[in-house]
């Protein structure tokens, strides 16, 4: 949820590869906006995200609405520009008075804003990772582990799953499902993760 | 978190799941290293242990409970009103207007990605931030750990606690932002014994422009870093009528 901006490996060469959406009610408005955040959850699901909050905990979709009202948050990942653009357009038309944060390439967010009549209000930029960077795992592993904003996806688990893919015990897609599970906010992009795993298994 | 030795069948399936590698084989037993474990809850929630041998104590004592508060997103952080160690920061800025045009928000996330940190490292950073004139955000959970907000010193009893990450969030006037960033990068590279993800928050201009990104790129060329082409953007949806 928090640091979706620190995802490593997004590039202008893969425009539209992923956009994370986070909708959040300011905590003081949680009670009065309960209906509206549930409407957001309903609308987000309609556009069939690649992953969404609660999914990794196997929470059924019907519980997502009350959960959204209780937490004041809805998060999801999209892997195509047309679905996320349509979703943002619909949310704009509904004018629910709830904050929406888009996380992805700045150029992709600009395209979505242009097409939906919105303007970037506040931006969170990453300068980089500093300090004891020699303790970090390799770049491809980081491309997977940094997808969880809370850093709950273990780099050892990535290596373990890559080994199993090499041995034919798992497919890349099954590996991506397993790696998406620790990220309770549902923001691991399973499609991109499967592609990275397939690449790692070839090495 | 601990492994119930009466139930454990030593299959070692749990070893890779821990983000900080706290599971160990010791004297032919699978155990959780009490010092390394940051109480993130991943092992328990994952259901990886089919024997139910991974267990949590009824109540984690203070100050160890701080590990869960800063590492487990499902642990409620009393000081922030949101789940997890994150805060609302810029996510609801179109409602609360906390980051204004004259200021830049800083977020220094110690331990991320995946290295973890002792709070003694956070103590070094909070002191440095205060000495550089940074003003800590009132919603930042780190404030609740401070013994002396004038110096940035943390409570002595928490310094040995290890967490998956801890975020120091503070505000600096826009005109000083790049100087402060330059000083902090040098300080972190020389004095901090973990990794730190550094990020900055700024209001966009009325056309949605990104002047801070240009400044970051310029400083990055001098200091040898590349700001990411991606980030997090509040698109002002709450203001749509
Ligand atoms: S998964 Fe469970 S049974 Fe297997 S080693 Fe770990 S704690 Fe023991
Ligand atoms: S609670 Fe988290 S840090 Fe502790 S052993 Fe389990 S997975 Fe590792």
Coordinates of C-alpha atoms and ligand atoms in Angstrom, one line a residue:
Chain A
X1 CA 0.0 0.0 0.0
X2 CA 2.5 2.6 1.2
X3 CA 5.5 2.6 -1.0
X4 CA 4.1 1.6 -4.4
X5 CA 6.4 4.2 -5.8
X6 CA 9.6 2.3 -4.9
X7 CA 9.0 -0.5 -7.5
X8 CA 12.1 -1.3 -9.4
X9 CA 12.3 -2.1 -13.1
X10 CA 9.5 0.0 -14.6
X11 CA 10.7 1.6 -17.8
X12 CA 9.4 3.9 -20.6
X13 CA 10.1 0.9 -22.9
X14 CA 7.2 -0.9 -21.3
X15 CA 4.7 1.8 -21.1
X16 CA 1.3 0.7 -19.6
X17 CA 2.8 -2.5 -18.1
X18 CA 1.2 -1.7 -14.7
X19 CA -0.7 0.9 -12.8
X20 CA -1.5 0.5 -9.2
X21 CA -4.6 2.3 -7.9
X22 CA -5.1 3.2 -4.3
X23 CA -8.3 4.9 -3.1
X24 CA -8.3 6.2 0.4
X25 CA -10.7 8.0 2.7
X26 CA -9.1 10.5 5.1
X27 CA -9.4 8.9 8.5
X28 CA -11.7 11.7 9.9
X29 CA -14.2 11.0 7.1
X30 CA -14.3 7.2 7.4
X31 CA -17.9 6.9 8.8
X32 CA -19.5 9.5 6.5
X33 CA -17.8 8.0 3.3
X34 CA -18.6 4.4 4.1
X35 CA -21.1 4.0 1.2
X36 CA -18.8 5.8 -1.3
X37 CA -15.7 3.7 -0.6
X38 CA -17.8 0.6 -1.0
X39 CA -19.0 2.0 -4.4
X40 CA -15.3 2.4 -5.3
X41 CA -14.6 -1.2 -4.4
X42 CA -17.5 -2.4 -6.5
X43 CA -16.3 -0.3 -9.5
X44 CA -12.7 -1.4 -9.2
X45 CA -13.8 -5.1 -9.3
X46 CA -16.0 -4.5 -12.3
X47 CA -12.8 -3.7 -14.3
X48 CA -11.2 -7.0 -13.4
X49 CA -7.8 -6.0 -11.8
X50 CA -4.8 -8.4 -12.0
X51 CA -4.7 -8.4 -8.2
X52 CA -6.6 -6.5 -5.4
X53 CA -6.7 -6.0 -1.6
X54 CA -7.8 -9.1 0.3
X55 CA -7.2 -11.4 -2.7
X56 CA -3.9 -12.8 -1.3
X57 CA -5.6 -13.6 2.0
X58 CA -8.3 -15.5 0.0
X59 CA -11.0 -13.1 1.2
X60 CA -14.1 -13.6 -1.0
X61 CA -15.0 -10.7 -3.2
X62 CA -18.3 -10.2 -1.4
X63 CA -16.3 -9.3 1.8
X64 CA -14.3 -6.7 0.0
X65 CA -17.0 -4.1 0.3
X66 CA -17.4 -4.2 4.1
X67 CA -13.6 -4.5 4.4
X68 CA -13.1 -1.4 2.3
X69 CA -15.6 0.5 4.5
X70 CA -13.8 -0.7 7.7
X71 CA -10.2 0.0 6.4
X72 CA -11.1 3.1 4.3
X73 CA -8.9 1.8 1.6
X74 CA -9.1 0.0 -1.7
X75 CA -6.0 -1.1 -3.7
X76 CA -5.6 -3.0 -7.0
X77 CA -3.2 -3.5 -9.9
X78 CA -4.1 -3.1 -13.6
X79 CA -1.9 -4.3 -16.4
X80 CA -3.6 -2.5 -19.3
X81 CA -4.1 1.2 -19.9
X82 CA -7.6 0.9 -21.3
X83 CA -9.2 -0.7 -18.2
X84 CA -7.5 1.7 -15.7
X85 CA -8.4 4.7 -17.8
X86 CA -12.1 3.6 -18.0
X87 CA -12.1 3.0 -14.3
X88 CA -10.6 6.4 -13.5
X89 CA -13.1 8.0 -15.9
X90 CA -16.0 6.3 -14.2
X91 CA -14.8 7.3 -10.7
X92 CA -14.4 10.9 -11.9
X93 CA -18.0 10.8 -13.2
X94 CA -19.3 9.5 -9.9
X95 CA -17.5 12.3 -8.0
X96 CA -17.4 10.5 -4.7
X97 CA -15.1 12.9 -2.8
X98 CA -12.4 10.3 -2.1
X99 CA -8.7 10.5 -2.9
X100 CA -7.3 8.4 -5.7
X101 CA -3.6 7.7 -6.1
X102 CA -2.1 6.2 -9.3
X103 CA 1.2 4.6 -9.1
X104 CA 3.3 3.8 -12.2
X105 CA 5.3 5.6 -14.9
X106 CA 4.8 9.4 -14.6
X107 CA 4.2 9.4 -18.4
X108 CA 1.4 6.8 -18.0
X109 CA -0.3 8.7 -15.2
X110 CA -0.1 11.8 -17.4
X111 CA -1.9 9.9 -20.2
X112 CA -4.6 8.8 -17.9
X113 CA -5.0 12.3 -16.5
X114 CA -5.2 13.8 -20.0
X115 CA -7.9 11.3 -21.1
X116 CA -10.0 11.7 -18.0
X117 CA -9.8 15.4 -17.5
X118 CA -7.8 15.2 -14.2
X119 CA -4.6 17.0 -13.2
X120 CA -1.8 15.7 -11.0
X121 CA -2.2 17.3 -7.5
X122 CA 0.6 15.9 -5.4
X123 CA 3.5 13.6 -6.4
X124 CA 5.7 11.3 -4.5
X125 CA 9.1 10.7 -6.2
X126 CA 11.8 8.2 -5.4
X127 CA 15.4 9.4 -5.4
X128 CA 16.8 5.9 -4.9
X129 CA 18.2 3.4 -2.3
X130 CA 21.2 4.5 -0.4
X131 CA 23.4 3.2 2.4
X132 CA 24.4 -0.5 2.6
X133 CA 23.3 -1.4 -0.9
X134 CA 25.7 -4.3 -1.1
X135 CA 23.2 -6.1 1.2
X136 CA 20.5 -6.0 -1.5
X137 CA 19.7 -9.1 -3.7
X138 CA 20.1 -9.0 -7.5
X139 CA 18.1 -6.6 -9.7
X140 CA 15.6 -9.2 -11.0
X141 CA 14.8 -10.4 -7.4
X142 CA 14.3 -6.8 -6.4
X143 CA 11.9 -6.3 -9.3
X144 CA 9.7 -8.8 -7.6
X145 CA 10.3 -8.0 -3.9
X146 CA 9.8 -4.2 -4.3
X147 CA 6.3 -4.8 -5.6
X148 CA 5.2 -5.3 -2.0
X149 CA 5.0 -1.8 -0.4
X150 CA 5.6 -3.4 3.0
X151 CA 8.6 -5.5 1.9
X152 CA 6.9 -8.7 2.9
X153 CA 7.9 -10.8 -0.1
X154 CA 11.1 -12.6 0.8
X155 CA 14.1 -12.7 -1.6
X156 CA 14.8 -16.3 -0.3
X157 CA 11.3 -17.3 -1.3
X158 CA 12.0 -15.9 -4.8
X159 CA 15.1 -18.0 -5.1
X160 CA 13.3 -21.1 -3.8
X161 CA 10.5 -20.7 -6.3
X162 CA 12.9 -20.1 -9.2
X163 CA 14.6 -23.4 -8.3
X164 CA 11.2 -25.2 -8.3
X165 CA 10.4 -23.7 -11.7
X166 CA 13.8 -24.9 -13.1
X167 CA 13.0 -28.4 -11.8
X168 CA 9.6 -28.3 -13.4
X169 CA 7.8 -28.5 -10.0
X170 CA 6.0 -25.2 -10.6
X171 CA 5.1 -23.0 -13.6
X172 CA 6.0 -19.3 -13.6
X173 CA 2.4 -18.4 -13.1
X174 CA 2.0 -20.7 -10.1
X175 CA 5.2 -19.2 -8.7
X176 CA 3.8 -15.7 -9.1
X177 CA 0.6 -16.7 -7.3
X178 CA 2.7 -17.9 -4.3
X179 CA 4.8 -14.8 -4.3
X180 CA 1.7 -12.6 -4.4
X181 CA 0.4 -14.1 -1.2
X182 CA 2.5 -12.3 1.5
X183 CA 1.5 -8.9 0.1
X184 CA -1.8 -8.4 1.9
X185 CA -2.6 -5.2 0.0
X186 CA -2.9 -7.1 -3.2
X187 CA -0.5 -5.0 -5.2
X188 CA 1.9 -7.6 -6.6
X189 CA 1.5 -7.6 -10.4
X190 CA 1.2 -11.4 -11.0
X191 CA 1.6 -11.0 -14.7
X192 CA 4.8 -9.1 -14.5
X193 CA 6.1 -11.4 -11.7
X194 CA 5.5 -14.5 -13.8
X195 CA 7.4 -12.9 -16.7
X196 CA 10.3 -12.1 -14.4
X197 CA 10.3 -15.6 -12.9
X198 CA 10.4 -17.1 -16.4
X199 CA 13.4 -14.9 -17.2
X200 CA 15.2 -15.9 -13.9
X201 CA 14.5 -19.6 -14.5
X202 CA 16.3 -19.3 -17.9
X203 CA 19.5 -17.9 -16.3
Chain B
X1 CA 6.9 -15.8 16.8
X2 CA 8.2 -19.3 17.7
X3 CA 8.2 -22.9 16.5
X4 CA 6.4 -25.4 18.7
X5 CA 9.0 -28.2 18.8
X6 CA 6.3 -30.8 19.7
X7 CA 4.5 -30.2 16.5
X8 CA 7.4 -29.5 14.1
X9 CA 8.3 -32.4 11.7
X10 CA 11.4 -30.6 10.5
X11 CA 10.4 -30.4 6.8
X12 CA 12.1 -27.0 6.4
X13 CA 9.3 -25.7 4.2
X14 CA 9.1 -22.5 6.2
X15 CA 12.8 -21.6 5.8
X16 CA 12.5 -19.4 2.7
X17 CA 9.2 -17.6 3.5
X18 CA 10.6 -15.2 6.1
X19 CA 11.5 -11.8 4.6
X20 CA 14.5 -11.4 7.0
X21 CA 15.7 -15.0 7.0
X22 CA 14.9 -15.6 10.7
X23 CA 14.2 -19.3 10.5
X24 CA 17.3 -21.4 11.3
X25 CA 18.4 -24.9 11.7
X26 CA 20.0 -25.2 15.1
X27 CA 20.9 -28.5 16.8
X28 CA 18.9 -30.3 14.2
X29 CA 15.8 -28.3 15.1
X30 CA 14.0 -25.6 13.1
X31 CA 13.9 -22.5 15.2
X32 CA 13.1 -18.8 14.8
X33 CA 16.0 -16.5 15.7
X34 CA 14.4 -14.3 18.4
X35 CA 16.8 -11.4 17.7
X36 CA 16.3 -11.4 13.9
X37 CA 12.5 -11.9 13.8
X38 CA 10.8 -8.6 13.2
X39 CA 7.3 -10.0 14.1
X40 CA 5.9 -9.3 10.6
X41 CA 3.4 -12.2 10.8
X42 CA 4.2 -13.4 7.3
X43 CA 5.1 -17.0 8.3
X44 CA 1.9 -17.5 10.4
X45 CA -0.4 -15.9 7.8
X46 CA 1.1 -17.8 4.9
X47 CA -0.2 -21.1 6.2
X48 CA 3.1 -22.7 5.0
X49 CA 3.3 -24.9 8.1
X50 CA 0.7 -27.6 7.7
X51 CA 1.4 -28.9 11.2
X52 CA 0.4 -25.6 12.9
X53 CA 3.9 -25.5 14.5
X54 CA 4.5 -21.8 13.8
X55 CA 2.9 -19.9 16.8
X56 CA 2.6 -16.5 18.2
X57 CA 2.7 -15.7 22.0
X58 CA -0.5 -14.4 23.6
X59 CA 0.9 -11.0 24.0
X60 CA 4.2 -9.6 22.7
X61 CA 5.7 -7.6 25.5
X62 CA 6.9 -3.9 25.3
X63 CA 9.3 -2.9 23.8
X64 CA 9.3 -5.9 21.5
X65 CA 5.7 -5.1 20.4
X66 CA 7.2 -2.1 18.4
X67 CA 8.6 -4.7 16.0
X68 CA 5.1 -5.8 15.1
X69 CA 3.9 -2.1 14.9
X70 CA 6.6 -1.3 12.3
X71 CA 6.7 -4.6 10.4
X72 CA 3.2 -6.1 10.3
X73 CA 0.7 -4.1 8.1
X74 CA -2.2 -5.8 9.8
X75 CA -1.1 -4.5 13.2
X76 CA -2.9 -1.3 14.1
X77 CA -0.6 1.6 14.6
X78 CA -2.4 3.6 17.3
X79 CA -0.7 6.9 16.4
X80 CA -1.7 6.9 12.7
X81 CA -5.2 5.6 12.5
X82 CA -4.3 3.6 9.5
X83 CA -3.3 -0.1 9.3
X84 CA 0.4 -0.7 9.1
X85 CA 3.4 1.4 9.4
X86 CA 2.5 3.6 6.6
X87 CA 0.6 6.8 7.0
X88 CA -1.8 8.8 4.8
X89 CA 1.0 11.2 3.8
X90 CA 0.3 12.4 0.3
X91 CA -2.4 9.9 -0.4
X92 CA -5.2 12.2 0.9
X93 CA -3.4 15.5 0.3
X94 CA -6.3 16.7 -2.0
X95 CA -8.5 16.5 1.2
X96 CA -6.1 17.7 4.0
X97 CA -3.8 20.0 2.1
X98 CA -0.8 19.2 4.3
X99 CA 1.9 19.4 1.6
X100 CA 1.7 22.9 0.3
X101 CA 3.5 24.6 -2.6
X102 CA 6.3 26.1 -0.4
X103 CA 7.3 22.8 1.2
X104 CA 8.7 19.4 0.3
X105 CA 7.9 16.3 2.3
X106 CA 10.7 13.8 2.8
X107 CA 10.3 10.1 3.5
X108 CA 13.4 8.1 4.6
X109 CA 12.5 4.4 4.8
X110 CA 15.2 2.6 6.7
X111 CA 15.6 -1.1 6.2
X112 CA 13.6 -1.2 2.9
X113 CA 13.9 -3.1 0.6
X114 CA 14.2 -6.3 2.5
X115 CA 17.3 -5.7 4.7
X116 CA 15.5 -4.6 8.0
X117 CA 17.0 -2.2 10.6
X118 CA 17.6 -1.8 14.2
X119 CA 16.0 1.3 15.6
X120 CA 19.4 2.6 16.7
X121 CA 19.9 3.4 13.0
X122 CA 16.7 5.4 13.0
X123 CA 17.9 7.3 16.0
X124 CA 21.0 8.4 14.0
X125 CA 18.8 9.6 11.2
X126 CA 16.2 11.4 13.3
X127 CA 19.0 13.3 15.1
X128 CA 20.5 14.3 11.7
X129 CA 17.1 15.4 10.4
X130 CA 16.6 17.7 13.4
X131 CA 20.1 19.1 13.0
X132 CA 19.3 19.9 9.3
X133 CA 16.1 21.8 10.4
X134 CA 13.6 19.2 9.2
X135 CA 10.2 19.4 10.9
X136 CA 8.7 15.9 11.7
X137 CA 5.2 15.3 10.5
X138 CA 2.8 15.1 13.4
X139 CA 1.2 11.9 12.0
X140 CA 4.5 10.1 11.7
X141 CA 4.6 7.0 14.0
X142 CA 8.3 7.6 14.6
X143 CA 7.3 10.6 16.8
X144 CA 5.8 8.3 19.4
X145 CA 9.3 6.7 19.8
X146 CA 11.1 10.0 20.4
X147 CA 12.3 10.9 23.9
X148 CA 13.4 14.4 22.9
X149 CA 11.8 16.0 19.9
X150 CA 14.3 18.9 20.2
X151 CA 17.3 16.6 19.4
X152 CA 15.5 13.7 17.6
X153 CA 16.8 11.2 20.2
X154 CA 14.7 8.0 20.5
X155 CA 13.8 6.4 23.8
X156 CA 16.7 4.3 24.9
X157 CA 14.7 1.1 25.5
X158 CA 13.6 0.9 21.9
X159 CA 17.1 1.2 20.3
X160 CA 17.8 -2.5 20.2
X161 CA 14.5 -3.4 18.5
X162 CA 14.7 -4.7 14.9
X163 CA 12.0 -3.8 12.4
X164 CA 11.3 -4.5 8.7
X165 CA 11.3 -0.8 8.1
X166 CA 10.8 2.5 9.8
X167 CA 9.9 5.7 8.0
X168 CA 11.1 9.1 9.1
X169 CA 8.7 11.6 7.5
X170 CA 9.4 15.3 7.7
X171 CA 9.0 18.6 5.9
X172 CA 11.6 21.1 4.6
X173 CA 11.1 24.4 2.8
X174 CA 11.1 24.0 -1.0
X175 CA 14.2 26.2 -1.5
X176 CA 16.3 24.1 0.9
X177 CA 15.1 20.7 -0.3
X178 CA 17.9 19.8 -2.6
X179 CA 20.6 20.9 -0.1
X180 CA 19.0 18.8 2.6
X181 CA 18.8 15.9 0.3
X182 CA 22.4 16.2 -0.7
X183 CA 23.5 16.3 3.0
X184 CA 21.3 13.3 3.9
X185 CA 22.5 11.1 1.0
X186 CA 26.1 11.7 2.1
X187 CA 25.2 11.0 5.8
X188 CA 23.3 7.8 5.0
X189 CA 26.0 6.5 2.7
X190 CA 28.7 7.0 5.4
X191 CA 26.9 6.5 8.7
X192 CA 23.9 4.3 8.5
X193 CA 24.2 0.5 8.9
X194 CA 21.3 -0.5 6.6
X195 CA 19.7 0.5 3.3
X196 CA 17.5 3.6 3.1
X197 CA 14.9 4.3 0.4
X198 CA 14.7 8.1 0.0
X199 CA 11.6 9.7 -1.5
X200 CA 10.2 13.2 -1.7
X201 CA 6.6 14.6 -1.9
X202 CA 5.7 17.9 -3.7
X203 CA 2.6 19.6 -4.9
X204 CA 2.3 19.8 -8.7
X205 CA 1.9 23.1 -10.4
X206 CA -1.6 24.0 -11.7
X207 CA -0.9 22.2 -15.0
X208 CA 0.2 19.0 -13.2
X209 CA 3.9 19.8 -13.9
X210 CA 6.9 18.1 -12.1
X211 CA 9.5 20.8 -11.3
X212 CA 10.9 18.8 -8.4
X213 CA 11.7 15.8 -10.7
X214 CA 14.0 18.1 -12.8
X215 CA 15.8 19.2 -9.6
X216 CA 16.2 15.6 -8.5
X217 CA 17.7 14.6 -11.9
X218 CA 20.2 17.5 -11.7
X219 CA 21.3 16.6 -8.2
X220 CA 21.4 12.9 -9.2
X221 CA 23.9 13.7 -11.9
X222 CA 26.2 15.4 -9.3
X223 CA 25.8 12.7 -6.6
X224 CA 25.5 9.6 -8.8
X225 CA 21.8 8.5 -8.4
X226 CA 18.9 8.2 -10.8
X227 CA 15.5 9.2 -9.7
X228 CA 12.9 6.6 -10.7
X229 CA 10.7 7.3 -13.8
X230 CA 7.7 6.0 -11.8
X231 CA 6.1 7.2 -8.6
X232 CA 2.9 7.8 -6.8
X233 CA 0.5 10.5 -8.0
X234 CA -2.6 11.9 -6.1
X235 CA -4.8 12.9 -9.1
X236 CA -7.0 15.3 -7.1
X237 CA -10.1 13.1 -7.4
X238 CA -11.5 14.2 -4.0
X239 CA -11.8 17.8 -5.4
X240 CA -14.0 16.7 -8.4
X241 CA -17.5 18.0 -7.9
Ligands
LIG1 S1 6.9 -25.8 8.1 FE1 6.2 -26.3 10.2 S2 6.7 -28.4 10.4 FE2 7.9 -27.7 8.6 S3 9.9 -27.1 9.6 FE3 8.6 -25.3 9.5 S4 7.7 -25.2 11.5 FE4 8.4 -27.3 11.3
LIG2 S1 7.2 -13.2 12.1 FE1 8.1 -12.4 10.2 S2 10.2 -12.0 10.8 FE2 9.4 -13.4 12.4 S3 9.9 -15.4 11.7 FE3 7.8 -15.0 10.9 S4 8.2 -14.2 8.8 FE4 10.2 -14.1 9.9

